[in-house]
Tab-separated table of C-alpha atoms in Angstrom:
chain	number	residue	atom	x	y	z
A	1	UNK	CA	163.819	133.072	-198.186
A	2	UNK	CA	163.484	136.036	-200.303
A	3	UNK	CA	164.289	140.416	-199.221
A	4	UNK	CA	161.149	142.805	-199.778
A	5	UNK	CA	159.258	141.208	-202.116
A	6	UNK	CA	156.977	143.988	-204.367
A	7	UNK	CA	154.103	142.015	-204.695
A	8	UNK	CA	150.786	143.057	-202.433
A	9	UNK	CA	149.329	139.123	-202.170
A	10	UNK	CA	150.763	137.457	-199.810
A	11	UNK	CA	150.370	134.100	-200.313
A	12	UNK	CA	149.878	131.140	-197.708
A	13	UNK	CA	152.672	129.301	-196.485
A	14	UNK	CA	151.026	126.235	-198.082
A	15	UNK	CA	150.862	127.510	-201.378
A	16	UNK	CA	154.562	129.151	-201.099
A	17	UNK	CA	155.898	125.252	-200.407
A	18	UNK	CA	153.786	124.364	-203.240
A	19	UNK	CA	154.703	126.864	-205.776
A	20	UNK	CA	158.702	125.435	-204.631
A	21	UNK	CA	157.549	122.039	-205.828
A	22	UNK	CA	156.369	120.924	-203.335
A	23	UNK	CA	153.365	118.975	-203.622
A	24	UNK	CA	150.231	118.071	-200.454
A	25	UNK	CA	151.571	114.817	-199.750
A	26	UNK	CA	154.782	116.207	-199.857
A	27	UNK	CA	153.138	118.826	-196.909
A	28	UNK	CA	151.298	115.707	-195.078
A	29	UNK	CA	154.770	114.363	-194.903
A	30	UNK	CA	157.002	117.719	-193.987
A	31	UNK	CA	153.540	117.762	-191.848
A	32	UNK	CA	154.353	114.583	-190.102
A	33	UNK	CA	158.392	115.505	-189.692
A	34	UNK	CA	157.286	118.682	-187.898
A	35	UNK	CA	155.323	117.168	-185.577
A	36	UNK	CA	157.918	114.426	-184.780
A	37	UNK	CA	160.317	117.444	-184.245
A	38	UNK	CA	157.999	119.194	-182.040
A	39	UNK	CA	156.965	115.899	-179.885
A	40	UNK	CA	153.368	116.482	-180.186
A	41	UNK	CA	150.987	112.800	-180.535
A	42	UNK	CA	150.659	111.922	-184.168
A	43	UNK	CA	147.340	113.055	-183.762
A	44	UNK	CA	147.776	116.473	-184.671
A	45	UNK	CA	149.511	115.914	-188.014
A	46	UNK	CA	146.104	117.247	-189.932
A	47	UNK	CA	145.812	119.996	-187.445
A	48	UNK	CA	149.272	120.863	-188.309
A	49	UNK	CA	148.366	120.297	-191.912
A	50	UNK	CA	145.479	122.258	-191.973
A	51	UNK	CA	147.132	125.453	-189.865
A	52	UNK	CA	150.271	125.729	-192.050
A	53	UNK	CA	148.240	125.357	-195.307
A	54	UNK	CA	146.516	128.971	-194.074
A	55	UNK	CA	149.739	129.888	-192.652
A	56	UNK	CA	150.675	133.971	-193.981
A	57	UNK	CA	154.124	133.901	-194.691
A	58	UNK	CA	155.313	135.476	-191.242
A	59	UNK	CA	158.277	138.544	-191.837
A	60	UNK	CA	160.925	138.145	-189.912
A	61	UNK	CA	163.247	140.824	-188.942
A	62	UNK	CA	166.564	139.641	-187.480
A	63	UNK	CA	168.819	141.008	-185.438
A	64	UNK	CA	172.335	139.560	-184.221
A	65	UNK	CA	174.074	141.713	-181.714
A	66	UNK	CA	177.050	140.570	-180.086
A	67	UNK	CA	177.210	136.647	-181.372
A	68	UNK	CA	179.825	135.056	-183.389
A	69	UNK	CA	177.243	133.656	-186.341
A	70	UNK	CA	177.290	130.348	-184.653
A	71	UNK	CA	173.093	130.347	-184.457
A	72	UNK	CA	173.087	131.422	-188.421
A	73	UNK	CA	174.939	129.510	-189.282
A	74	UNK	CA	174.086	126.013	-187.668
A	75	UNK	CA	170.527	126.980	-189.205
A	76	UNK	CA	171.967	127.775	-193.072
A	77	UNK	CA	174.115	124.783	-192.778
A	78	UNK	CA	171.058	122.991	-192.859
A	79	UNK	CA	171.461	119.859	-195.425
A	80	UNK	CA	168.435	120.670	-198.623
A	81	UNK	CA	166.468	119.885	-198.620
A	82	UNK	CA	166.172	119.376	-194.911
A	83	UNK	CA	162.711	120.437	-192.806
A	84	UNK	CA	164.509	122.792	-191.181
A	85	UNK	CA	165.100	124.679	-194.589
A	86	UNK	CA	162.079	123.792	-196.001
A	87	UNK	CA	160.425	126.361	-192.951
A	88	UNK	CA	163.233	128.525	-193.537
A	89	UNK	CA	162.515	129.494	-196.943
A	90	UNK	CA	158.980	129.320	-196.427
A	91	UNK	CA	159.369	132.948	-193.874
A	92	UNK	CA	159.757	136.571	-195.954
A	93	UNK	CA	163.223	137.175	-194.256
A	94	UNK	CA	163.702	140.845	-194.367
A	95	UNK	CA	166.198	142.026	-192.830
A	96	UNK	CA	169.614	139.711	-191.571
A	97	UNK	CA	172.534	141.787	-191.881
A	98	UNK	CA	174.797	138.974	-191.917
A	99	UNK	CA	172.992	137.130	-195.170
A	100	UNK	CA	170.621	139.904	-196.438
A	101	UNK	CA	171.778	141.002	-200.255
A	102	UNK	CA	172.148	144.547	-199.584
A	103	UNK	CA	174.624	146.478	-196.812
A	104	UNK	CA	174.558	149.892	-195.602
A	105	UNK	CA	171.910	152.123	-196.077
A	106	UNK	CA	169.947	150.243	-198.109
A	107	UNK	CA	170.450	147.509	-194.525
A	108	UNK	CA	169.048	149.529	-193.099
A	109	UNK	CA	166.401	151.097	-194.593
A	110	UNK	CA	165.229	147.465	-195.796
A	111	UNK	CA	164.760	147.283	-191.791
A	112	UNK	CA	162.997	150.449	-191.566
A	113	UNK	CA	160.587	150.143	-193.717
A	114	UNK	CA	159.756	146.498	-193.037
A	115	UNK	CA	159.204	146.803	-189.461
A	116	UNK	CA	156.415	149.962	-190.649
A	117	UNK	CA	155.390	147.623	-193.235
A	118	UNK	CA	154.162	144.508	-191.004
A	119	UNK	CA	153.766	146.494	-187.499
A	120	UNK	CA	153.364	144.635	-184.943
A	121	UNK	CA	152.684	141.407	-186.796
A	122	UNK	CA	156.616	140.603	-187.333
A	123	UNK	CA	158.215	138.415	-185.355
A	124	UNK	CA	161.789	139.591	-183.971
A	125	UNK	CA	164.332	136.883	-183.847
A	126	UNK	CA	167.776	138.007	-181.742
A	127	UNK	CA	171.397	136.083	-181.610
A	128	UNK	CA	173.608	137.594	-179.927
A	129	UNK	CA	174.130	139.611	-176.078
A	130	UNK	CA	172.947	142.757	-175.123
A	131	UNK	CA	176.212	144.733	-174.023
A	132	UNK	CA	174.743	147.236	-170.961
A	133	UNK	CA	178.055	148.673	-169.595
A	134	UNK	CA	178.814	151.054	-172.700
A	135	UNK	CA	176.838	151.892	-176.114
A	136	UNK	CA	179.660	151.146	-178.355
A	137	UNK	CA	181.171	147.562	-177.390
A	138	UNK	CA	178.608	146.489	-180.299
A	139	UNK	CA	176.724	149.070	-182.442
A	140	UNK	CA	174.542	148.048	-186.108
A	141	UNK	CA	175.191	151.779	-188.840
A	142	UNK	CA	175.536	153.395	-185.443
A	143	UNK	CA	172.888	152.364	-183.501
A	144	UNK	CA	173.742	151.113	-179.652
A	145	UNK	CA	172.041	147.387	-179.521
A	146	UNK	CA	170.538	148.576	-176.305
A	147	UNK	CA	168.472	150.907	-178.826
A	148	UNK	CA	167.731	148.605	-182.363
A	149	UNK	CA	165.971	146.123	-179.698
A	150	UNK	CA	163.859	148.290	-177.614
A	151	UNK	CA	163.043	150.222	-181.287
A	152	UNK	CA	162.432	146.817	-182.840
A	153	UNK	CA	160.692	144.270	-179.907
A	154	UNK	CA	158.184	148.005	-180.166
A	155	UNK	CA	156.486	146.390	-183.156
A	156	UNK	CA	157.054	142.887	-182.903
A	157	UNK	CA	154.300	139.779	-182.627
A	158	UNK	CA	156.288	138.103	-180.586
A	159	UNK	CA	160.527	137.735	-179.268
A	160	UNK	CA	162.814	135.167	-180.219
A	161	UNK	CA	166.111	134.337	-178.802
A	162	UNK	CA	167.497	132.241	-180.217
A	163	UNK	CA	171.089	130.908	-179.143
A	164	UNK	CA	172.318	131.547	-175.147
A	165	UNK	CA	173.321	134.959	-175.964
A	166	UNK	CA	170.169	136.121	-176.441
A	167	UNK	CA	168.361	133.558	-174.182
A	168	UNK	CA	170.772	134.222	-171.199
A	169	UNK	CA	173.753	136.109	-172.098
A	170	UNK	CA	175.798	133.012	-173.104
A	171	UNK	CA	179.167	133.973	-173.588
A	172	UNK	CA	179.673	137.222	-173.159
A	173	UNK	CA	178.351	137.213	-169.947
A	174	UNK	CA	180.841	134.575	-168.545
A	175	UNK	CA	182.357	136.036	-165.583
A	176	UNK	CA	183.480	138.969	-165.863
A	177	UNK	CA	181.337	139.582	-167.845
A	178	UNK	CA	183.034	141.803	-169.777
A	179	UNK	CA	180.872	144.272	-171.287
A	180	UNK	CA	177.711	144.398	-168.879
A	181	UNK	CA	175.641	141.730	-171.182
A	182	UNK	CA	172.427	140.825	-170.955
A	183	UNK	CA	168.921	138.529	-172.019
A	184	UNK	CA	166.443	139.742	-174.176
A	185	UNK	CA	164.056	138.917	-171.826
A	186	UNK	CA	166.044	141.327	-169.075
A	187	UNK	CA	165.756	144.542	-170.972
A	188	UNK	CA	162.358	143.510	-172.631
A	189	UNK	CA	159.062	143.287	-170.731
A	190	UNK	CA	156.520	144.065	-172.341
A	191	UNK	CA	155.955	141.679	-175.735
A	192	UNK	CA	156.376	137.149	-175.337
A	193	UNK	CA	159.713	136.314	-175.752
A	194	UNK	CA	160.627	132.372	-176.564
A	195	UNK	CA	163.516	131.607	-175.153
A	196	UNK	CA	165.490	128.813	-177.985
A	197	UNK	CA	168.961	128.395	-176.241
A	198	UNK	CA	171.994	125.960	-177.298
A	199	UNK	CA	175.090	127.722	-178.472
A	200	UNK	CA	174.434	126.856	-181.465
A	201	UNK	CA	171.009	125.570	-180.878
A	202	UNK	CA	170.265	122.313	-183.122
A	203	UNK	CA	168.168	124.269	-186.106
A	204	UNK	CA	165.417	122.668	-186.398
A	205	UNK	CA	164.454	123.764	-182.890
A	206	UNK	CA	164.905	127.284	-184.292
A	207	UNK	CA	162.415	126.878	-187.356
A	208	UNK	CA	160.456	123.984	-184.975
A	209	UNK	CA	159.327	127.195	-182.960
A	210	UNK	CA	158.525	129.327	-185.973
A	211	UNK	CA	156.365	127.200	-186.981
A	212	UNK	CA	154.935	126.463	-184.062
A	213	UNK	CA	154.012	129.750	-183.808
A	214	UNK	CA	152.357	129.706	-187.103
A	215	UNK	CA	149.739	127.000	-186.294
A	216	UNK	CA	149.127	127.058	-182.319
A	217	UNK	CA	150.467	130.854	-181.488
A	218	UNK	CA	153.083	130.479	-178.356
A	219	UNK	CA	154.014	127.644	-177.571
A	220	UNK	CA	154.185	125.932	-173.616
A	221	UNK	CA	157.265	127.475	-172.029
A	222	UNK	CA	159.093	125.920	-168.823
A	223	UNK	CA	160.597	128.513	-166.265
A	224	UNK	CA	163.197	130.006	-168.361
A	225	UNK	CA	160.986	130.506	-170.955
A	226	UNK	CA	162.110	127.247	-173.478
A	227	UNK	CA	159.091	125.677	-175.238
A	228	UNK	CA	158.790	122.701	-173.435
A	229	UNK	CA	157.742	120.973	-177.210
A	230	UNK	CA	161.635	120.113	-177.528
A	231	UNK	CA	163.329	121.467	-173.814
A	232	UNK	CA	160.840	119.160	-171.708
A	233	UNK	CA	163.336	116.631	-170.825
A	234	UNK	CA	166.501	116.096	-169.554
A	235	UNK	CA	169.482	114.871	-172.714
A	236	UNK	CA	169.827	112.203	-169.763
A	237	UNK	CA	165.935	111.524	-169.506
A	238	UNK	CA	166.254	110.798	-173.607
A	239	UNK	CA	170.183	109.428	-173.347
A	240	UNK	CA	170.901	106.170	-174.611
A	241	UNK	CA	173.825	105.509	-172.851
A	242	UNK	CA	171.128	106.035	-169.663
A	243	UNK	CA	170.910	102.412	-168.940
A	244	UNK	CA	174.902	102.293	-168.407
A	245	UNK	CA	173.960	104.649	-165.439
A	246	UNK	CA	171.355	102.969	-163.677
A	247	UNK	CA	173.839	100.186	-163.698
A	248	UNK	CA	176.815	102.455	-162.157
A	249	UNK	CA	178.879	102.116	-165.516
A	250	UNK	CA	180.778	104.947	-166.154
A	251	UNK	CA	183.710	105.793	-168.180
A	252	UNK	CA	186.463	106.959	-165.528
A	253	UNK	CA	188.620	108.052	-168.906
A	254	UNK	CA	188.522	108.882	-172.517
A	255	UNK	CA	190.187	106.262	-173.403
A	256	UNK	CA	189.650	103.238	-170.595
A	257	UNK	CA	187.680	100.390	-171.865
A	258	UNK	CA	184.001	101.547	-170.401
A	259	UNK	CA	185.211	104.715	-172.594
A	260	UNK	CA	185.190	101.629	-175.917
A	261	UNK	CA	182.433	100.358	-174.504
A	262	UNK	CA	180.140	103.405	-175.119
A	263	UNK	CA	179.058	103.408	-171.461
A	264	UNK	CA	178.018	106.523	-169.477
A	265	UNK	CA	179.825	109.845	-169.683
A	266	UNK	CA	178.552	110.829	-166.157
A	267	UNK	CA	181.837	110.971	-164.366
A	268	UNK	CA	183.968	112.066	-167.551
A	269	UNK	CA	182.166	115.849	-166.486
A	270	UNK	CA	178.336	114.700	-168.386
A	271	UNK	CA	175.744	117.637	-168.096
A	272	UNK	CA	173.206	115.727	-169.349
A	273	UNK	CA	171.145	115.521	-166.338
A	274	UNK	CA	170.901	118.905	-165.823
A	275	UNK	CA	170.350	120.387	-169.084
A	276	UNK	CA	167.056	119.953	-171.361
A	277	UNK	CA	167.346	120.046	-174.714
A	278	UNK	CA	166.474	117.903	-178.084
A	279	UNK	CA	169.904	117.190	-178.725
A	280	UNK	CA	169.460	113.305	-177.913
A	281	UNK	CA	166.582	113.000	-180.015
A	282	UNK	CA	166.930	115.019	-182.882
A	283	UNK	CA	170.773	115.041	-183.354
A	284	UNK	CA	173.218	116.555	-185.370
A	285	UNK	CA	174.675	117.534	-188.201
A	286	UNK	CA	171.415	115.612	-189.883
A	287	UNK	CA	170.328	112.775	-187.625
A	288	UNK	CA	173.848	111.411	-187.700
A	289	UNK	CA	174.686	112.039	-183.339
A	290	UNK	CA	174.713	114.153	-180.902
A	291	UNK	CA	177.833	115.013	-178.858
A	292	UNK	CA	177.649	111.561	-175.870
A	293	UNK	CA	177.321	109.760	-178.765
A	294	UNK	CA	180.650	111.112	-180.365
A	295	UNK	CA	181.962	109.942	-176.951
A	296	UNK	CA	182.125	113.482	-175.619
A	297	UNK	CA	179.512	114.769	-172.725
A	298	UNK	CA	176.926	117.221	-172.426
A	299	UNK	CA	178.243	120.452	-172.050
A	300	UNK	CA	175.045	122.026	-170.937
A	301	UNK	CA	174.868	124.867	-173.272
A	302	UNK	CA	171.505	124.860	-173.035
A	303	UNK	CA	171.497	125.889	-169.317
A	304	UNK	CA	171.668	130.133	-168.288
A	305	UNK	CA	175.993	130.728	-167.224
A	306	UNK	CA	176.902	127.515	-168.730
A	307	UNK	CA	180.769	128.180	-169.083
A	308	UNK	CA	180.650	129.537	-165.019
A	309	UNK	CA	179.970	125.555	-164.630
A	310	UNK	CA	183.380	125.450	-162.879
A	311	UNK	CA	184.253	122.685	-165.801
A	312	UNK	CA	183.224	120.919	-168.613
A	313	UNK	CA	184.656	118.301	-166.732
A	314	UNK	CA	184.243	118.049	-163.514
A	315	UNK	CA	181.957	115.318	-162.578
A	316	UNK	CA	178.850	116.877	-161.072
A	317	UNK	CA	177.665	115.514	-158.106
A	318	UNK	CA	173.891	116.839	-157.699
A	319	UNK	CA	171.205	114.634	-159.123
A	320	UNK	CA	168.248	116.785	-160.889
A	321	UNK	CA	165.096	116.327	-157.788
A	322	UNK	CA	167.133	115.395	-155.380
A	323	UNK	CA	168.780	117.706	-151.964
A	324	UNK	CA	172.398	117.722	-152.352
A	325	UNK	CA	172.810	116.821	-149.071
A	326	UNK	CA	171.013	113.796	-149.774
A	327	UNK	CA	173.628	113.051	-152.709
A	328	UNK	CA	176.803	113.708	-150.501
A	329	UNK	CA	175.640	111.601	-147.681
A	330	UNK	CA	175.334	108.747	-150.158
A	331	UNK	CA	178.555	109.249	-151.758
A	332	UNK	CA	180.103	109.723	-148.354
A	333	UNK	CA	178.257	106.068	-146.869
A	334	UNK	CA	180.486	104.437	-149.758
A	335	UNK	CA	177.805	103.356	-151.643
A	336	UNK	CA	178.677	103.397	-155.895
A	337	UNK	CA	177.518	106.885	-156.463
A	338	UNK	CA	176.060	105.844	-160.183
A	339	UNK	CA	173.473	103.464	-158.582
A	340	UNK	CA	173.229	105.496	-155.941
A	341	UNK	CA	172.649	109.159	-158.011
A	342	UNK	CA	169.769	106.277	-160.566
A	343	UNK	CA	167.988	105.342	-157.873
A	344	UNK	CA	167.558	108.603	-156.703
A	345	UNK	CA	166.732	109.517	-159.364
A	346	UNK	CA	163.690	106.840	-160.604
A	347	UNK	CA	162.546	108.440	-157.156
A	348	UNK	CA	161.954	111.660	-157.571
A	349	UNK	CA	162.204	111.266	-161.449
A	350	UNK	CA	158.153	111.750	-161.673
A	351	UNK	CA	158.670	115.053	-159.299
A	352	UNK	CA	161.682	116.504	-160.737
A	353	UNK	CA	160.077	116.579	-164.215
A	354	UNK	CA	156.863	118.305	-162.945
A	355	UNK	CA	159.245	121.053	-161.067
A	356	UNK	CA	161.649	121.124	-163.717
A	357	UNK	CA	164.209	121.133	-161.022
A	358	UNK	CA	167.827	122.681	-161.828
A	359	UNK	CA	170.657	122.743	-159.703
A	360	UNK	CA	173.007	126.292	-159.117
A	361	UNK	CA	176.595	126.911	-159.756
A	362	UNK	CA	178.262	126.173	-155.846
A	363	UNK	CA	175.808	122.350	-156.042
A	364	UNK	CA	177.845	122.269	-160.077
A	365	UNK	CA	181.162	122.997	-157.913
A	366	UNK	CA	180.712	119.781	-155.371
A	367	UNK	CA	182.600	116.818	-156.557
A	368	UNK	CA	180.788	113.636	-155.989
A	369	UNK	CA	181.811	112.440	-152.131
A	370	UNK	CA	183.354	116.032	-151.531
B	1	UNK	CA	189.085	109.274	-190.721
B	2	UNK	CA	185.772	107.965	-191.213
B	3	UNK	CA	183.141	107.691	-188.245
B	4	UNK	CA	183.692	103.958	-188.745
B	5	UNK	CA	187.467	103.931	-187.466
B	6	UNK	CA	186.053	105.859	-183.956
B	7	UNK	CA	186.758	103.112	-181.974
B	8	UNK	CA	183.940	104.298	-179.569
B	9	UNK	CA	180.634	101.610	-179.735
B	10	UNK	CA	177.854	100.523	-177.625
B	11	UNK	CA	178.055	97.761	-176.370
B	12	UNK	CA	174.587	95.708	-176.316
B	13	UNK	CA	172.022	97.255	-174.579
B	14	UNK	CA	168.482	97.282	-173.848
B	15	UNK	CA	166.202	100.496	-173.024
B	16	UNK	CA	163.281	98.837	-172.241
B	17	UNK	CA	161.051	100.651	-174.618
B	18	UNK	CA	160.233	97.829	-177.132
B	19	UNK	CA	157.416	95.922	-175.149
B	20	UNK	CA	155.058	98.810	-174.082
B	21	UNK	CA	155.362	100.338	-177.686
B	22	UNK	CA	154.135	96.219	-178.471
B	23	UNK	CA	150.894	97.201	-176.576
B	24	UNK	CA	150.621	100.521	-177.690
B	25	UNK	CA	149.845	98.855	-181.290
B	26	UNK	CA	148.151	96.046	-179.992
B	27	UNK	CA	145.852	98.722	-178.106
B	28	UNK	CA	145.840	100.536	-181.719
B	29	UNK	CA	145.258	97.451	-183.508
B	30	UNK	CA	142.033	96.497	-181.178
B	31	UNK	CA	141.082	100.613	-181.555
B	32	UNK	CA	140.599	100.188	-185.375
B	33	UNK	CA	138.538	97.323	-185.174
B	34	UNK	CA	136.159	98.778	-182.637
B	35	UNK	CA	136.495	102.122	-183.814
B	36	UNK	CA	137.815	102.120	-187.408
B	37	UNK	CA	140.099	105.007	-185.664
B	38	UNK	CA	142.997	105.193	-187.559
B	39	UNK	CA	146.356	105.218	-185.111
B	40	UNK	CA	149.991	106.034	-185.451
B	41	UNK	CA	153.188	105.589	-183.027
B	42	UNK	CA	156.358	107.762	-184.211
B	43	UNK	CA	159.013	105.444	-182.602
B	44	UNK	CA	161.696	107.965	-184.489
B	45	UNK	CA	162.071	110.254	-180.768
B	46	UNK	CA	162.228	106.602	-178.558
B	47	UNK	CA	165.403	105.859	-177.374
B	48	UNK	CA	165.406	102.658	-179.054
B	49	UNK	CA	168.366	99.889	-179.559
B	50	UNK	CA	169.719	98.765	-182.455
B	51	UNK	CA	168.354	95.761	-180.808
B	52	UNK	CA	165.414	96.294	-179.807
B	53	UNK	CA	164.763	97.348	-183.412
B	54	UNK	CA	165.658	94.581	-184.577
B	55	UNK	CA	163.547	92.910	-182.355
B	56	UNK	CA	160.678	94.929	-183.259
B	57	UNK	CA	161.353	93.735	-187.003
B	58	UNK	CA	160.954	90.077	-186.539
B	59	UNK	CA	157.812	91.109	-184.387
B	60	UNK	CA	155.852	92.435	-186.729
B	61	UNK	CA	157.053	90.500	-189.993
B	62	UNK	CA	157.275	91.273	-193.402
B	63	UNK	CA	153.681	91.633	-195.105
B	64	UNK	CA	152.487	91.664	-199.272
B	65	UNK	CA	153.266	95.582	-199.711
B	66	UNK	CA	156.532	96.709	-199.422
B	67	UNK	CA	156.263	100.654	-201.827
B	68	UNK	CA	158.494	103.283	-202.213
B	69	UNK	CA	157.402	106.860	-202.550
B	70	UNK	CA	159.722	109.757	-204.071
B	71	UNK	CA	158.340	112.398	-201.929
B	72	UNK	CA	160.988	115.238	-200.584
B	73	UNK	CA	162.674	112.655	-200.788
B	74	UNK	CA	162.283	108.701	-200.292
B	75	UNK	CA	159.231	107.009	-197.845
B	76	UNK	CA	159.148	103.796	-198.107
B	77	UNK	CA	155.924	101.583	-196.925
B	78	UNK	CA	156.015	98.044	-195.565
B	79	UNK	CA	153.179	96.161	-194.754
B	80	UNK	CA	153.633	94.585	-191.317
B	81	UNK	CA	152.202	90.878	-191.544
B	82	UNK	CA	150.242	91.985	-189.237
B	83	UNK	CA	147.134	93.497	-191.680
B	84	UNK	CA	146.539	97.253	-191.623
B	85	UNK	CA	150.146	97.718	-189.511
B	86	UNK	CA	152.534	99.401	-191.631
B	87	UNK	CA	155.608	100.846	-190.624
B	88	UNK	CA	156.250	104.615	-192.959
B	89	UNK	CA	159.689	105.524	-193.083
B	90	UNK	CA	161.152	108.892	-193.904
B	91	UNK	CA	164.347	109.640	-195.616
B	92	UNK	CA	166.108	112.483	-197.331
B	93	UNK	CA	167.809	112.415	-200.478
B	94	UNK	CA	170.619	111.615	-198.394
B	95	UNK	CA	168.739	107.812	-197.663
B	96	UNK	CA	168.939	109.561	-194.463
B	97	UNK	CA	166.707	107.899	-192.193
B	98	UNK	CA	164.812	111.464	-190.977
B	99	UNK	CA	161.429	109.750	-189.476
B	100	UNK	CA	160.073	106.362	-188.383
B	101	UNK	CA	156.003	105.833	-187.549
B	102	UNK	CA	153.563	103.080	-187.140
B	103	UNK	CA	150.919	103.263	-188.601
B	104	UNK	CA	147.502	101.580	-188.026
B	105	UNK	CA	145.144	101.341	-190.736
B	106	UNK	CA	143.522	100.535	-194.183
B	107	UNK	CA	146.756	102.483	-195.670
B	108	UNK	CA	148.987	104.868	-194.806
B	109	UNK	CA	147.457	108.144	-194.658
B	110	UNK	CA	150.545	110.108	-197.195
B	111	UNK	CA	149.408	106.928	-199.956
B	112	UNK	CA	145.627	108.886	-199.854
B	113	UNK	CA	145.511	110.908	-202.632
B	114	UNK	CA	144.867	114.402	-201.227
B	115	UNK	CA	141.206	116.112	-201.189
B	116	UNK	CA	141.923	118.902	-201.774
B	117	UNK	CA	144.556	117.531	-204.865
B	118	UNK	CA	141.454	115.080	-206.084
B	119	UNK	CA	139.461	118.504	-205.977
B	120	UNK	CA	141.619	120.463	-208.156
B	121	UNK	CA	141.962	117.470	-210.447
B	122	UNK	CA	137.605	117.208	-211.390
B	123	UNK	CA	138.186	120.590	-212.250
B	124	UNK	CA	141.249	120.256	-214.399
B	125	UNK	CA	139.697	116.946	-216.490
B	126	UNK	CA	136.419	119.450	-216.431
B	127	UNK	CA	138.407	121.838	-218.558
B	128	UNK	CA	140.761	119.571	-220.328
B	129	UNK	CA	137.373	118.554	-221.643
B	130	UNK	CA	135.618	121.770	-222.479
B	131	UNK	CA	138.853	122.900	-224.831
B	132	UNK	CA	138.241	120.301	-226.633
B	133	UNK	CA	134.849	119.991	-226.934
B	134	UNK	CA	135.316	123.135	-228.438
B	135	UNK	CA	138.373	122.737	-230.601
B	136	UNK	CA	135.922	119.580	-232.056
B	137	UNK	CA	133.624	122.041	-232.555
B	138	UNK	CA	136.096	125.099	-234.349
B	139	UNK	CA	137.343	121.266	-237.023
B	140	UNK	CA	133.613	120.661	-238.062
B	141	UNK	CA	133.072	124.038	-238.798
């Protein structure tokens, strides 16, 4: 990462990585891992390598609004040298008020200069939601979040809304939404916006989206504006505990025999079936594990309004792709809930995957069999 | 308290993904013979149980070559018992496996010298030889 280089020559990403001591063989390894993380076919690796080799280092302006800095922590706490670290180091981060050394007028001047110099070309990263009720709820250098977002968005090539707050409003928007928080896409309508939700998002996903933008342009997005490469499948679809779900084997409490045997956490409130993210494959903490592997259900943090889902430990009753009515009838008929829902999921899996259905908060609040 | 102290452990399970992967390997193997196509299968993102990894290892067996490269952390290349089928495992600096591919080809791609490196090598060698010859001529005169 650099701040405001006076050098007019813009090295390509490949040149930059080699100047950091990374050989072409290392670069190939890097591209292979990148393709793997983006769920691209290995046959794409040479194409990624060729595109990244020639890509110019992008100017990135990072704005932080109503947020907790967890998204930045997620990215910068990855252990070195990591894939995400390499990508992050390869960009030209021209403004990030938490990370940059400059402060006050000098910091804001850096942002203005970068916007002017790279007008129409820079990538704008936003974390945090934007308060609309009163501009004074969140300001930077006396500028309201709304004004700063509009000004910076005007010259951006694309916007990456990092974290659930920027993507969907997140925690600040949770009922009763005291600041009138909204997402980036609620305000900006004339720029491509890539939502990278999560609380926080997986660091590899944040940098993977940047890498995808550099190599192949805008990624294919789902109906909620998320890149399908990372959010194309539910946690449940890729969960290693899925076989237990299919067999109707569930932990009933966090310390029963089922929990100790690693059975499915569905009945303990796991939101994996309705949550689309890459945790089950990319994992956290250098690939150590993900929440379900640690014995806790998924809380659905990459979905809109997840704070208002009705309780992290309340079991969802409606499987993806199944009608609420059918699921409730099945449970009421005394069929073992897991087996019934598992069977329904098998039947409707292809349909659900293509339509990428989500459920409403009201549906989530219904308890099995009620 | 370490992770190993946490009394949560998975019962032995199978995901059912092993058999399709074995057939995918066999298909890529026949493509290599028929058309010379280099194949690569990414295992890292597939749900595989430890038991299935072990069964895959047992099925593929061990070949003659076991190499370790030091490239952005270690990379281990192992030829399987079937010539032309390679296990390629990428590790970070803490020896955590961060990538696992099965490659089907004469050698894994990462082992080949890169074309641009070869060209740069030729240019460098030409320059060094020219400089040495210049120095020799200077020494003679």
